[in-house]
Structure formats: C-alpha cells, structure tokens
Short mmCIF file of C-alpha atoms in Angstrom, two decimals:
data_model
loop_
_atom_site.label_atom_id
_atom_site.label_comp_id
_atom_site.label_asym_id
_atom_site.label_seq_id
_atom_site.Cartn_x
_atom_site.Cartn_y
_atom_site.Cartn_z
CA GLY A 1 20.53 -127.72 250.59
CA ALA A 2 19.80 -130.47 253.06
CA VAL A 3 22.51 -133.02 253.73
CA VAL A 4 21.88 -136.49 255.08
CA SER A 5 24.85 -138.56 256.14
CA GLN A 6 24.60 -142.33 256.37
CA HIS A 7 27.25 -144.52 257.98
CA PRO A 8 28.76 -146.97 257.30
CA SER A 9 28.60 -147.08 253.51
CA TRP A 10 29.31 -150.79 253.51
CA VAL A 11 29.66 -153.47 256.14
CA ILE A 12 30.35 -157.19 256.23
CA CYS A 13 29.30 -159.12 259.30
CA LYS A 14 29.02 -162.72 260.44
CA SER A 15 25.69 -164.49 260.78
CA GLY A 16 24.20 -164.00 264.22
CA THR A 17 25.83 -160.67 264.91
CA SER A 18 24.15 -157.25 264.98
CA VAL A 19 24.89 -154.27 262.78
CA LYS A 20 23.99 -150.63 263.45
CA ILE A 21 23.45 -148.15 260.63
CA GLU A 22 23.30 -144.43 261.35
CA CYS A 23 21.42 -141.74 259.49
CA ARG A 24 22.17 -138.12 260.37
CA SER A 25 20.66 -134.88 259.14
CA LEU A 26 23.62 -132.52 259.16
CA ASP A 27 22.10 -129.10 258.74
CA PHE A 28 18.47 -129.39 259.73
CA GLN A 29 16.24 -131.08 262.23
CA ALA A 30 14.28 -134.12 261.15
CA THR A 31 11.33 -135.29 263.19
CA THR A 32 10.69 -138.08 260.70
CA MET A 33 13.12 -140.27 258.80
CA PHE A 34 12.37 -143.18 256.50
CA TRP A 35 14.29 -146.44 256.17
CA TYR A 36 14.26 -148.35 252.89
CA ARG A 37 15.71 -151.63 251.73
CA GLN A 38 16.68 -152.51 248.19
CA PHE A 39 17.47 -156.00 246.94
CA PRO A 40 19.49 -156.39 243.72
CA LYS A 41 17.61 -155.38 240.59
CA GLN A 42 14.57 -154.42 242.66
CA SER A 43 12.97 -151.17 243.66
CA LEU A 44 13.32 -149.47 247.01
CA MET A 45 10.93 -150.81 249.62
CA LEU A 46 9.90 -148.84 252.67
CA MET A 47 10.72 -150.69 255.87
CA ALA A 48 9.71 -148.23 258.55
CA THR A 49 9.11 -144.63 259.44
CA SER A 50 11.27 -143.36 262.27
CA ASN A 51 9.70 -140.75 264.54
CA GLU A 52 11.78 -138.67 266.93
CA GLY A 53 10.93 -139.43 270.53
CA SER A 54 8.44 -142.19 269.79
CA LYS A 55 8.22 -145.71 268.42
CA ALA A 56 8.88 -146.34 264.77
CA THR A 57 6.08 -147.38 262.45
CA TYR A 58 6.91 -150.57 260.60
CA GLU A 59 5.55 -151.68 257.25
CA GLN A 60 3.70 -154.96 256.97
CA GLY A 61 6.05 -157.90 256.90
CA VAL A 62 8.99 -156.11 258.52
CA GLU A 63 9.98 -157.63 261.87
CA LYS A 64 10.29 -154.86 264.42
CA ASP A 65 12.27 -157.05 266.80
CA LYS A 66 14.80 -157.78 264.08
CA PHE A 67 15.13 -154.29 262.67
CA LEU A 68 15.42 -152.02 265.68
CA ILE A 69 14.97 -148.33 264.98
CA ASN A 70 15.90 -145.60 267.39
CA HIS A 71 15.30 -141.91 266.73
CA ALA A 72 16.54 -140.37 269.95
CA SER A 73 17.36 -136.92 268.62
CA LEU A 74 16.20 -134.57 265.87
CA THR A 75 19.35 -135.27 263.86
CA LEU A 76 19.97 -138.99 264.28
CA SER A 77 18.10 -142.17 263.53
CA THR A 78 19.68 -145.61 263.78
CA LEU A 79 18.68 -148.95 262.27
CA THR A 80 20.07 -152.04 263.98
CA VAL A 81 19.85 -155.36 262.19
CA THR A 82 19.87 -157.92 264.97
CA SER A 83 20.98 -161.53 264.65
CA ALA A 84 21.79 -160.93 261.02
CA HIS A 85 21.29 -163.71 258.48
CA PRO A 86 22.58 -163.94 254.90
CA GLU A 87 19.07 -163.12 253.62
CA ASP A 88 19.37 -159.74 255.36
CA SER A 89 22.14 -158.85 252.92
CA SER A 90 20.80 -155.84 251.09
CA PHE A 91 21.19 -152.15 250.45
CA TYR A 92 19.69 -150.00 253.21
CA ILE A 93 19.03 -146.32 252.71
CA CYS A 94 17.41 -143.59 254.76
CA SER A 95 15.61 -140.48 253.63
CA VAL A 96 14.28 -137.36 255.21
CA SER A 97 11.48 -135.06 254.21
CA GLN A 98 12.02 -131.44 255.09
CA ALA A 99 9.70 -128.56 254.30
CA THR A 100 12.34 -126.37 252.69
CA TYR A 101 14.49 -128.92 250.89
CA GLY A 102 12.01 -131.65 250.05
CA TYR A 103 13.22 -135.24 250.12
CA THR A 104 16.89 -135.98 250.74
CA PHE A 105 18.43 -139.44 250.72
CA GLY A 106 21.42 -140.81 252.55
CA SER A 107 24.16 -142.43 250.51
CA GLY A 108 23.08 -145.90 251.59
CA THR A 109 24.68 -148.86 253.36
CA ARG A 110 25.47 -152.11 251.63
CA LEU A 111 25.21 -154.94 254.16
CA THR A 112 26.68 -158.34 253.45
CA VAL A 113 26.10 -161.11 255.97
CA VAL A 114 28.44 -164.08 255.67
CA LYS B 1 0.11 -153.82 238.70
CA ASN B 2 2.62 -151.40 240.19
CA GLU B 3 1.47 -147.92 241.05
CA VAL B 4 4.48 -146.54 239.18
CA GLU B 5 5.71 -148.02 235.92
CA GLN B 6 8.90 -147.06 234.13
CA SER B 7 10.23 -147.76 230.67
CA PRO B 8 12.58 -148.85 229.40
CA GLN B 9 14.11 -151.04 232.10
CA ASN B 10 17.51 -150.95 230.46
CA LEU B 11 18.92 -148.44 228.03
CA THR B 12 22.28 -148.26 226.29
CA ALA B 13 23.20 -145.14 224.37
CA GLN B 14 26.18 -143.72 222.56
CA GLU B 15 27.75 -140.63 224.02
CA GLY B 16 25.99 -137.54 222.74
CA GLU B 17 22.63 -139.17 222.15
CA PHE B 18 19.36 -137.70 223.39
CA ILE B 19 17.77 -139.98 225.97
CA THR B 20 14.19 -140.29 227.15
CA ILE B 21 12.93 -142.28 230.13
CA ASN B 22 9.21 -142.59 230.69
CA CYS B 23 7.15 -142.95 233.86
CA SER B 24 3.45 -143.66 234.20
CA TYR B 25 1.60 -143.74 237.47
CA SER B 26 -1.84 -144.82 238.53
CA VAL B 27 -2.19 -142.98 241.83
CA GLY B 28 -3.31 -139.44 242.39
CA ILE B 29 -0.35 -137.29 243.32
CA SER B 30 0.55 -133.67 243.82
CA ALA B 31 4.13 -134.04 242.58
CA LEU B 32 6.45 -136.60 241.08
CA HIS B 33 10.13 -137.13 241.82
CA TRP B 34 12.98 -138.23 239.61
CA LEU B 35 15.93 -139.80 241.40
CA GLN B 36 19.36 -140.87 240.24
CA GLN B 37 21.05 -143.86 241.85
CA HIS B 38 24.76 -144.13 241.23
CA PRO B 39 26.53 -147.48 240.78
CA GLY B 40 27.67 -147.32 244.39
CA GLY B 41 24.06 -147.05 245.51
CA GLY B 42 23.80 -143.44 246.66
CA ILE B 43 20.62 -141.65 245.60
CA VAL B 44 20.33 -138.04 244.47
CA SER B 45 17.05 -136.25 244.01
CA LEU B 46 17.03 -134.70 240.52
CA PHE B 47 13.61 -133.14 240.22
CA MET B 48 10.35 -132.70 242.01
CA LEU B 49 7.65 -131.43 239.68
CA SER B 50 3.93 -130.99 239.82
CA SER B 51 3.28 -129.48 236.39
CA GLY B 52 4.92 -128.49 233.15
CA LYS B 53 8.64 -128.78 232.75
CA LYS B 54 11.83 -128.29 234.74
CA LYS B 55 15.38 -128.05 233.45
CA HIS B 56 18.68 -128.49 235.23
CA GLY B 57 21.74 -128.48 233.05
CA ARG B 58 21.35 -131.25 230.46
CA LEU B 59 18.43 -132.80 232.31
CA ILE B 60 14.82 -131.96 231.52
CA ALA B 61 11.76 -133.36 233.27
CA THR B 62 8.20 -133.00 232.10
CA ILE B 63 4.91 -134.06 233.59
CA ASN B 64 1.32 -134.30 232.39
CA ILE B 65 -0.88 -134.60 235.45
CA GLN B 66 -4.04 -135.35 233.44
CA GLU B 67 -2.38 -138.23 231.60
CA LYS B 68 -0.43 -139.32 234.70
CA HIS B 69 2.79 -139.44 232.75
CA SER B 70 6.24 -137.96 233.18
CA SER B 71 9.41 -138.07 231.13
CA LEU B 72 13.05 -137.49 231.95
CA HIS B 73 15.25 -136.33 229.09
CA ILE B 74 19.02 -136.17 228.96
CA THR B 75 20.54 -134.10 226.20
CA ALA B 76 24.09 -134.70 224.91
CA SER B 77 24.45 -137.79 227.08
CA HIS B 78 27.80 -138.54 228.67
CA PRO B 79 29.27 -141.69 230.24
CA ARG B 80 29.02 -140.05 233.66
CA ASP B 81 25.24 -140.06 233.19
CA SER B 82 25.35 -143.85 233.52
CA ALA B 83 23.18 -144.67 236.51
CA VAL B 84 19.77 -145.98 237.47
CA TYR B 85 17.01 -143.40 237.14
CA ILE B 86 13.96 -143.86 239.34
CA CYS B 87 10.65 -142.08 239.31
CA ALA B 88 8.78 -141.90 242.57
CA ALA B 89 5.31 -140.78 243.52
CA PRO B 90 4.64 -139.78 247.11
CA ASN B 91 1.53 -141.14 248.75
CA THR B 92 -0.54 -139.47 251.42
CA GLY B 93 1.66 -140.93 254.14
CA ASN B 94 4.71 -138.95 253.04
CA GLN B 95 6.19 -142.14 251.66
CA PHE B 96 6.93 -143.16 248.09
CA TYR B 97 5.75 -145.51 245.44
CA PHE B 98 8.94 -146.22 243.50
CA GLY B 99 9.32 -147.30 239.92
CA THR B 100 11.64 -150.23 239.31
CA GLY B 101 14.17 -147.94 237.71
CA THR B 102 15.81 -147.53 234.32
CA SER B 103 19.40 -148.63 234.11
CA LEU B 104 21.21 -146.29 231.71
CA THR B 105 24.62 -147.01 230.23
CA VAL B 106 26.24 -144.38 228.06
CA ILE B 107 29.08 -145.71 225.94
CA PRO B 108 31.95 -143.38 224.98
#
C-alpha cells in the first residue's frame, strides 16, 4: 500500500523561529497533498492543498505568509511555520489521495512553541 | 451543525466487550472513511465504504447511504484498540469533513 512519511514527528522551537515539516510519498507520486492542523480535543482542520509545481490553495483564515507550503517534486511537500508563536502549537498532519490506494495519512508532527 | 456527527464522544469498555461507534452525516457523499488515531497522533485509514458492510479482522464497518449513517464495530475489544476513531466524509474538493472523533479506552 501507499506509504507517507512525515518528519519530524515532534519539534520544540522558540517563539520567532521557523520550523519546516516534510511530507514524503515513499512509493508513489503525489501531485496533490493536503495539510491539516489539529488542536487538542478538536477535529482535523484542513489548512491548505499543496499542488506540485504550483501555488498551494489555502483555506479561509489560514495565513499563507505564515504557513509556507512548497511542493517542488512529486514526492515531497513541505510546510514551514514562520515566526512561530505559542498559539501555533498544534498537531500538523499531511495526507495524500492516490487513485490506487485511496487516502493515506502521514504520522503527524507535534509542534510546541515556547 | 457539523456536516459529520459522531457518538459517543468518549467510550470506556472492558476488554472483550463489543463496541459500536456511530456516525451520521448531512452531506451527499460517494463513500465514507473510518480512521484510527493513535495516542501519539498518527492516523491510519481503517475503511473506505460506499455501501453495505466491510470487515477487517475484529473491525466491521457498515453504512446506510439512504439514512446517511455508518457504524464501526469492534468485536472482542482489546486494550490495544484504545485510540480515537474518526469518521470522515470527502467533499467534492477531494477534502474531508471530519467528525470530532470517539475516544475509546479499553480496560484490561
């Protein structure tokens, strides 16, 4: 089946710094990847749709200048949280939809900003 | 009102019990997904079903498209089944409406 690798699985950073999260499809090509955020005790919320070779599509209320998404290849999408603040502390997870395997999720990244 | 509603929100069961988690949705869909989120956060897709019933090991998922209702059953529950179970309905944009999840704890 499809495998999606997300790295790092957890990260602690200082306020004002930037953090990059990687999402890789290991055994298939993914033209589209999705980035979600989950606050404690809440459901997953779609942040943006990452499209290979073009600009990401952001959901309403998500700051594109703060959450930079790059999908430079068919196997890698990155989410960079810029100038991180404590309120950005959350669980971030990517997913991929592939015709053969359906939806596959990464293992997620727990970000803590101190 | 959320497009996808789950019940119960929290569930505690003794090992060996039969467990049912319910999901109702208000949007028109072609298929519904059941996901399992482990305590560490990682998500595994359990089922995608558009009609009838699917079974995988001790897990059974059913769906009634007309009634817009799906159930996830766990037979002979085990402590390792402890997780959050999420139902999700894809919209036309290839994205998901997610339920708020059911937190299951199975006690030995």
